[in-house]
Amino acid sequence: MGGRRLDDKVALVTGGSRGIGRAIAERLGREGAVVAVAFARDQAAADEVVQTIGKDGGRAFAIRAELGRHGDAAALWAAFDAQTQRHSLRAGVDIIVNNAGIGRSSDLASLTEEEFDEVFAVNVRAPFFILQQGLSRLRDGGRIINISSGAARLAMPEIIAYSSTKGALDTFTLNLAKQLGPRGITANSVAPGIVDTDVNAGWLRGNAEAEAHAASLAALGRVGQPEDIADIVAFLASGEARWVTGRVIDATGGAGL
Ligand SMILES: NC(=O)c1ccc[n+]([C@@H]2O[C@H](COP(=O)([O-])OP(=O)(O)OC[C@H]3O[C@@H](n4cnc5c(N)ncnc54)[C@H](OP(=O)(O)O)[C@@H]3O)[C@@H](O)[C@H]2O)c1
């Protein structure tokens, strides 16, 4: 199969086993990239993503790496290197998607120090060191895409620590873009609004009132789907987005306009 936008590219997608990351992994696979589907716990879900990409004519492999602890980035890259070698791919990576993330729904008054450390460790420290250790692996002309959140732009004190992690991630993106521009590498954030994934299932799925409220927050009048985000990531990963860097691409369907 030839002529796809990402033929000959290798992509790493953290949190590729479920939700938005799954949609991104499958989409990049359909575009021709070989996809490393990183996950923490749900091996069955990661295997399913790998199989789906295979059925669609692509190539993928799963790597386990729990993020949010010291040594996580080194473990992730060791697993990545071992698998690329096993699959006879040339060493290195073209597209890094930092998607894995967790939320904490506590406000300033109730957040514990442990919760603060955990959410920053997964959402900020992990991408930071994945990039630090990925720099020697990321090929010139490559792509960095960090999955942020509309919450970095819209004040939501009830999730203040989570929002703050995404603000930090956006600042990280900005600096990566400046530093890596001379190598033709772009770095951008994509900021979704409310998306129908497991993380929101408890309050959103099957609750017509909650869904109507969530839909009303977007100018486009519906809840986001993982594919809405994956399509934007696929564009940013492609050659067509070569002149876009250092930006936060809003993917909220027009929230807070
Ligand atoms: N859903 C939304 O409404 C929304 C809105 C704005 C931004 N976002 C952002 O979009 C990204 C994806 O969210 P989602 O809703 O798709 O999440 P999700 O459905 O909960 O899926 C989370 C993914 O991240 C992985 N993951 C979670 N904790 C991890 C850890 N400690 N180490 C490694 N991997 C870990 C999970 O792997 P396992 O399956 O192995 O657990 C899973 O693949 C996050 O960065 C989130 O902040 C989401």
Short mmCIF file of C-alpha atoms and ligand atoms in Angstrom, two decimals:
data_model
loop_
_atom_site.label_atom_id
_atom_site.label_comp_id
_atom_site.label_asym_id
_atom_site.label_seq_id
_atom_site.Cartn_x
_atom_site.Cartn_y
_atom_site.Cartn_z
CA MET A 1 0.00 0.00 0.00
CA GLY A 2 1.60 3.32 -0.99
CA GLY A 3 0.91 7.01 -1.12
CA ARG A 4 -0.39 7.47 2.40
CA ARG A 5 0.54 10.68 4.23
CA LEU A 6 2.64 9.01 6.94
CA ASP A 7 4.24 6.12 5.06
CA ASP A 8 7.74 5.37 6.42
CA LYS A 9 7.08 7.27 9.64
CA VAL A 10 7.24 5.82 13.15
CA ALA A 11 4.90 7.28 15.77
CA LEU A 12 4.74 6.93 19.56
CA VAL A 13 1.35 7.55 21.17
CA THR A 14 1.22 7.48 24.97
CA GLY A 15 -2.13 6.41 26.39
CA GLY A 16 -2.77 4.81 23.00
CA SER A 17 -4.85 1.98 24.43
CA ARG A 18 -8.08 3.87 25.11
CA GLY A 19 -10.06 7.03 24.44
CA ILE A 20 -8.49 9.88 22.50
CA GLY A 21 -5.10 8.13 22.30
CA ARG A 22 -6.69 5.05 20.76
CA ALA A 23 -8.37 7.15 18.06
CA ILE A 24 -5.05 8.92 17.40
CA ALA A 25 -3.11 5.63 17.18
CA GLU A 26 -5.65 4.11 14.79
CA ARG A 27 -5.77 7.22 12.64
CA LEU A 28 -1.96 7.52 12.36
CA GLY A 29 -1.87 3.80 11.53
CA ARG A 30 -4.35 4.30 8.70
CA GLU A 31 -2.15 7.14 7.42
CA GLY A 32 0.72 4.65 7.09
CA ALA A 33 2.77 5.26 10.25
CA VAL A 34 4.08 2.35 12.29
CA VAL A 35 2.54 3.06 15.69
CA ALA A 36 3.91 2.32 19.15
CA VAL A 37 0.82 2.06 21.34
CA ALA A 38 1.96 2.87 24.88
CA PHE A 39 -0.25 1.91 27.80
CA ALA A 40 -0.08 1.53 31.57
CA ARG A 41 -2.40 -1.24 32.69
CA ASP A 42 -4.90 -2.29 30.05
CA GLN A 43 -2.89 -4.74 27.93
CA ALA A 44 -6.03 -6.18 26.34
CA ALA A 45 -7.12 -2.74 25.14
CA ALA A 46 -3.64 -2.01 23.74
CA ASP A 47 -3.58 -5.38 21.93
CA GLU A 48 -6.97 -4.60 20.43
CA VAL A 49 -5.68 -1.30 19.06
CA VAL A 50 -2.67 -3.09 17.54
CA GLN A 51 -4.99 -5.64 15.92
CA THR A 52 -7.33 -2.97 14.56
CA ILE A 53 -4.41 -1.11 12.98
CA GLY A 54 -3.22 -4.41 11.47
CA LYS A 55 -6.68 -5.15 10.03
CA ASP A 56 -6.71 -1.69 8.45
CA GLY A 57 -3.46 -2.52 6.64
CA GLY A 58 -1.10 -0.78 9.06
CA ARG A 59 1.60 -1.83 11.51
CA ALA A 60 1.71 -1.32 15.26
CA PHE A 61 3.07 -2.75 18.48
CA ALA A 62 2.17 -2.23 22.15
CA ILE A 63 4.58 -1.09 24.84
CA ARG A 64 3.87 -1.04 28.55
CA ALA A 65 5.18 1.89 30.57
CA GLU A 66 3.47 3.27 33.60
CA LEU A 67 4.07 7.03 33.64
CA GLY A 68 4.22 9.21 36.72
CA ARG A 69 7.12 7.60 38.55
CA HIS A 70 10.86 8.22 38.44
CA GLY A 71 12.49 6.33 35.61
CA ASP A 72 9.25 6.17 33.58
CA ALA A 73 10.66 7.85 30.47
CA ALA A 74 13.74 5.62 30.45
CA ALA A 75 11.55 2.52 30.77
CA LEU A 76 9.27 3.71 27.97
CA TRP A 77 12.16 4.34 25.56
CA ALA A 78 13.84 1.04 26.46
CA ALA A 79 10.61 -0.78 25.57
CA PHE A 80 10.26 1.32 22.40
CA ASP A 81 13.84 0.63 21.27
CA ALA A 82 13.47 -3.10 21.93
CA GLN A 83 10.28 -3.29 19.86
CA THR A 84 11.58 -1.23 16.94
CA GLN A 85 14.57 -3.56 16.79
CA ARG A 86 12.33 -6.62 17.03
CA HIS A 87 10.21 -5.30 14.15
CA SER A 88 13.35 -4.56 12.09
CA LEU A 89 12.60 -0.84 11.95
CA ARG A 90 15.40 1.69 11.73
CA ALA A 91 16.11 3.19 15.14
CA GLY A 92 14.32 6.43 16.01
CA VAL A 93 10.93 8.06 15.89
CA ASP A 94 9.22 10.69 13.71
CA ILE A 95 6.08 11.59 15.67
CA ILE A 96 5.71 11.79 19.45
CA VAL A 97 2.19 12.23 20.81
CA ASN A 98 2.09 12.89 24.56
CA ASN A 99 -1.53 11.97 25.18
CA ALA A 100 -1.58 9.96 28.42
CA GLY A 101 -3.08 12.06 31.16
CA ILE A 102 -5.11 11.88 34.31
CA GLY A 103 -7.59 14.26 35.92
CA ARG A 104 -8.21 15.20 39.54
CA SER A 105 -11.53 16.78 40.35
CA SER A 106 -10.58 18.66 43.46
CA ASP A 107 -10.59 22.37 44.07
CA LEU A 108 -7.92 24.45 45.80
CA ALA A 109 -9.39 23.81 49.24
CA SER A 110 -9.57 20.03 48.98
CA LEU A 111 -6.63 18.93 46.80
CA THR A 112 -4.02 16.93 48.70
CA GLU A 113 -0.27 17.18 48.15
CA GLU A 114 -0.28 13.56 46.97
CA GLU A 115 -2.94 14.28 44.34
CA PHE A 116 -1.02 17.36 43.21
CA ASP A 117 2.20 15.37 42.81
CA GLU A 118 0.46 12.55 40.97
CA VAL A 119 -1.32 14.70 38.40
CA PHE A 120 1.79 16.76 37.69
CA ALA A 121 3.96 13.63 37.48
CA VAL A 122 1.77 12.03 34.79
CA ASN A 123 0.66 15.12 32.87
CA VAL A 124 3.82 17.28 32.99
CA ARG A 125 6.90 15.49 34.29
CA ALA A 126 6.41 12.42 32.08
CA PRO A 127 6.10 14.36 28.78
CA PHE A 128 9.08 16.52 29.83
CA PHE A 129 11.41 13.57 30.32
CA ILE A 130 9.94 11.58 27.41
CA LEU A 131 11.05 14.51 25.24
CA GLN A 132 14.37 14.98 27.00
CA GLN A 133 15.24 11.35 26.33
CA GLY A 134 13.47 11.31 22.98
CA LEU A 135 15.50 14.18 21.49
CA SER A 136 18.30 11.93 20.27
CA ARG A 137 15.71 9.54 18.80
CA LEU A 138 13.41 12.12 17.17
CA ARG A 139 14.40 12.57 13.54
CA ASP A 140 14.83 16.00 11.91
CA GLY A 141 11.53 17.11 10.37
CA GLY A 142 9.68 15.31 13.16
CA ARG A 143 6.52 16.18 15.03
CA ILE A 144 5.67 16.68 18.70
CA ILE A 145 1.99 16.84 19.62
CA ASN A 146 1.00 17.34 23.25
CA ILE A 147 -2.61 16.72 24.24
CA SER A 148 -3.58 19.63 26.43
CA SER A 149 -7.09 20.76 27.39
CA GLY A 150 -9.47 23.66 26.90
CA ALA A 151 -9.28 23.85 30.70
CA ALA A 152 -5.93 25.63 30.34
CA ARG A 153 -7.79 28.54 28.70
CA LEU A 154 -11.15 28.49 30.52
CA ALA A 155 -11.11 28.99 34.28
CA MET A 156 -12.51 25.95 36.09
CA PRO A 157 -11.51 26.20 39.75
CA GLU A 158 -13.08 22.81 40.48
CA ILE A 159 -10.25 21.11 38.54
CA ILE A 160 -7.53 23.64 39.30
CA ALA A 161 -4.56 21.26 39.51
CA TYR A 162 -5.48 19.44 36.30
CA SER A 163 -5.91 22.75 34.45
CA SER A 164 -2.56 23.94 35.77
CA THR A 165 -0.83 20.83 34.40
CA LYS A 166 -2.19 21.61 30.94
CA GLY A 167 -1.03 25.23 31.20
CA ALA A 168 2.44 23.94 32.02
CA LEU A 169 2.28 21.53 29.08
CA ASP A 170 1.40 24.38 26.70
CA THR A 171 4.39 26.40 27.92
CA PHE A 172 6.56 23.33 27.43
CA THR A 173 5.23 23.03 23.86
CA LEU A 174 6.11 26.66 23.15
CA ASN A 175 9.69 26.21 24.25
CA LEU A 176 10.13 22.95 22.37
CA ALA A 177 8.98 24.67 19.19
CA LYS A 178 11.61 27.38 19.57
CA GLN A 179 14.40 25.00 20.46
CA LEU A 180 13.68 22.40 17.79
CA GLY A 181 12.62 24.66 14.91
CA PRO A 182 16.13 24.68 13.41
CA ARG A 183 15.82 20.91 13.00
CA GLY A 184 12.51 21.25 11.13
CA ILE A 185 10.67 19.72 14.06
CA THR A 186 7.29 21.25 14.92
CA ALA A 187 5.73 21.17 18.40
CA ASN A 188 2.08 21.93 19.02
CA SER A 189 -0.56 21.36 21.67
CA VAL A 190 -4.08 20.18 20.87
CA ALA A 191 -6.66 21.27 23.45
CA PRO A 192 -9.90 19.23 23.53
CA GLY A 193 -13.07 20.19 25.37
CA ILE A 194 -15.35 17.52 26.80
CA VAL A 195 -14.82 14.28 24.88
CA ASP A 196 -16.81 11.06 25.24
CA THR A 197 -14.14 8.75 26.75
CA ASP A 198 -13.95 6.46 29.79
CA VAL A 199 -12.79 9.34 31.95
CA ASN A 200 -16.17 11.05 31.52
CA ALA A 201 -18.31 7.90 31.25
CA GLY A 202 -19.47 7.98 34.87
CA TRP A 203 -21.27 11.31 34.66
CA LEU A 204 -21.87 11.66 30.92
CA ARG A 205 -22.89 8.38 29.29
CA GLY A 206 -26.59 7.57 29.53
CA ASN A 207 -27.33 10.85 31.34
CA ALA A 208 -29.34 12.96 28.89
CA GLU A 209 -29.29 16.05 31.09
CA ALA A 210 -25.52 15.95 31.60
CA GLU A 211 -24.98 15.35 27.89
CA ALA A 212 -27.20 18.27 26.93
CA HIS A 213 -25.30 20.53 29.32
CA ALA A 214 -21.91 19.33 28.00
CA ALA A 215 -23.10 19.81 24.42
CA SER A 216 -24.30 23.34 25.19
CA LEU A 217 -20.77 24.38 26.20
CA ALA A 218 -19.54 23.99 22.62
CA ALA A 219 -20.62 26.44 19.92
CA LEU A 220 -20.99 23.44 17.62
CA GLY A 221 -23.54 22.03 20.05
CA ARG A 222 -22.38 18.50 20.82
CA VAL A 223 -19.95 16.50 22.91
CA GLY A 224 -16.58 15.80 21.26
CA GLN A 225 -15.69 12.36 19.96
CA PRO A 226 -12.14 10.93 20.05
CA GLU A 227 -12.06 11.04 16.23
CA ASP A 228 -12.61 14.83 16.31
CA ILE A 229 -9.28 15.13 18.09
CA ALA A 230 -7.49 12.41 16.10
CA ASP A 231 -8.23 14.19 12.81
CA ILE A 232 -6.49 17.34 14.07
CA VAL A 233 -3.51 15.34 15.32
CA ALA A 234 -3.24 13.57 11.95
CA PHE A 235 -3.06 16.94 10.21
CA LEU A 236 -0.39 18.24 12.61
CA ALA A 237 1.60 15.04 12.13
CA SER A 238 1.53 15.37 8.35
CA GLY A 239 3.78 17.31 6.02
CA GLU A 240 0.89 19.67 5.33
CA ALA A 241 1.29 21.17 8.83
CA ARG A 242 5.02 21.94 8.33
CA TRP A 243 4.52 25.69 8.88
CA VAL A 244 2.53 25.46 12.15
CA THR A 245 4.56 25.35 15.35
CA GLY A 246 4.47 26.55 18.94
CA ARG A 247 0.68 26.81 18.93
CA VAL A 248 -2.21 25.54 21.01
CA ILE A 249 -4.82 24.27 18.56
CA ASP A 250 -8.25 24.59 20.12
CA ALA A 251 -10.27 21.38 19.73
CA THR A 252 -13.27 22.21 21.89
CA GLY A 253 -15.84 22.73 19.14
CA GLY A 254 -15.89 26.37 20.14
CA ALA A 255 -16.19 26.34 23.94
CA GLY A 256 -16.21 29.68 25.73
CA LEU A 257 -16.44 31.83 22.60
N1 LIG B 1 -11.78 13.19 27.67
C1 LIG B 1 -11.81 14.50 27.78
O1 LIG B 1 -12.88 15.10 27.93
C2 LIG B 1 -10.56 15.30 27.66
C3 LIG B 1 -10.66 16.69 27.54
C4 LIG B 1 -9.51 17.46 27.44
C5 LIG B 1 -8.28 16.85 27.45
N2 LIG B 1 -8.20 15.50 27.57
C6 LIG B 1 -6.86 14.91 27.60
O2 LIG B 1 -6.76 13.92 26.58
C7 LIG B 1 -5.86 12.90 27.00
C8 LIG B 1 -6.53 11.54 26.88
O3 LIG B 1 -7.70 11.54 27.65
P1 LIG B 1 -8.82 10.39 27.54
O4 LIG B 1 -10.09 11.01 27.94
O5 LIG B 1 -8.70 9.70 26.24
O6 LIG B 1 -8.35 9.42 28.72
P2 LIG B 1 -8.77 7.91 29.06
O7 LIG B 1 -9.94 7.48 28.22
O8 LIG B 1 -8.87 7.85 30.54
O9 LIG B 1 -7.49 7.08 28.58
C9 LIG B 1 -6.28 7.34 29.22
C10 LIG B 1 -5.15 6.68 28.49
O10 LIG B 1 -3.94 7.08 29.14
C11 LIG B 1 -3.31 5.94 29.70
N3 LIG B 1 -2.80 6.27 31.02
C12 LIG B 1 -3.50 6.73 32.09
N4 LIG B 1 -2.69 6.88 33.16
C13 LIG B 1 -1.46 6.49 32.73
C14 LIG B 1 -0.20 6.39 33.36
N5 LIG B 1 -0.03 6.72 34.65
N6 LIG B 1 0.85 5.94 32.64
C15 LIG B 1 0.71 5.61 31.34
N7 LIG B 1 -0.46 5.67 30.68
C16 LIG B 1 -1.53 6.11 31.38
C17 LIG B 1 -4.36 4.85 29.78
O11 LIG B 1 -3.71 3.58 29.72
P3 LIG B 1 -4.39 2.24 30.37
O12 LIG B 1 -5.49 1.87 29.46
O13 LIG B 1 -3.33 1.23 30.38
O14 LIG B 1 -4.87 2.63 31.72
C18 LIG B 1 -5.21 5.17 28.56
O15 LIG B 1 -4.65 4.66 27.38
C19 LIG B 1 -5.44 13.26 28.43
O16 LIG B 1 -4.21 13.93 28.40
C20 LIG B 1 -6.54 14.20 28.88
O17 LIG B 1 -6.11 15.08 29.89
C21 LIG B 1 -9.30 14.72 27.68
#
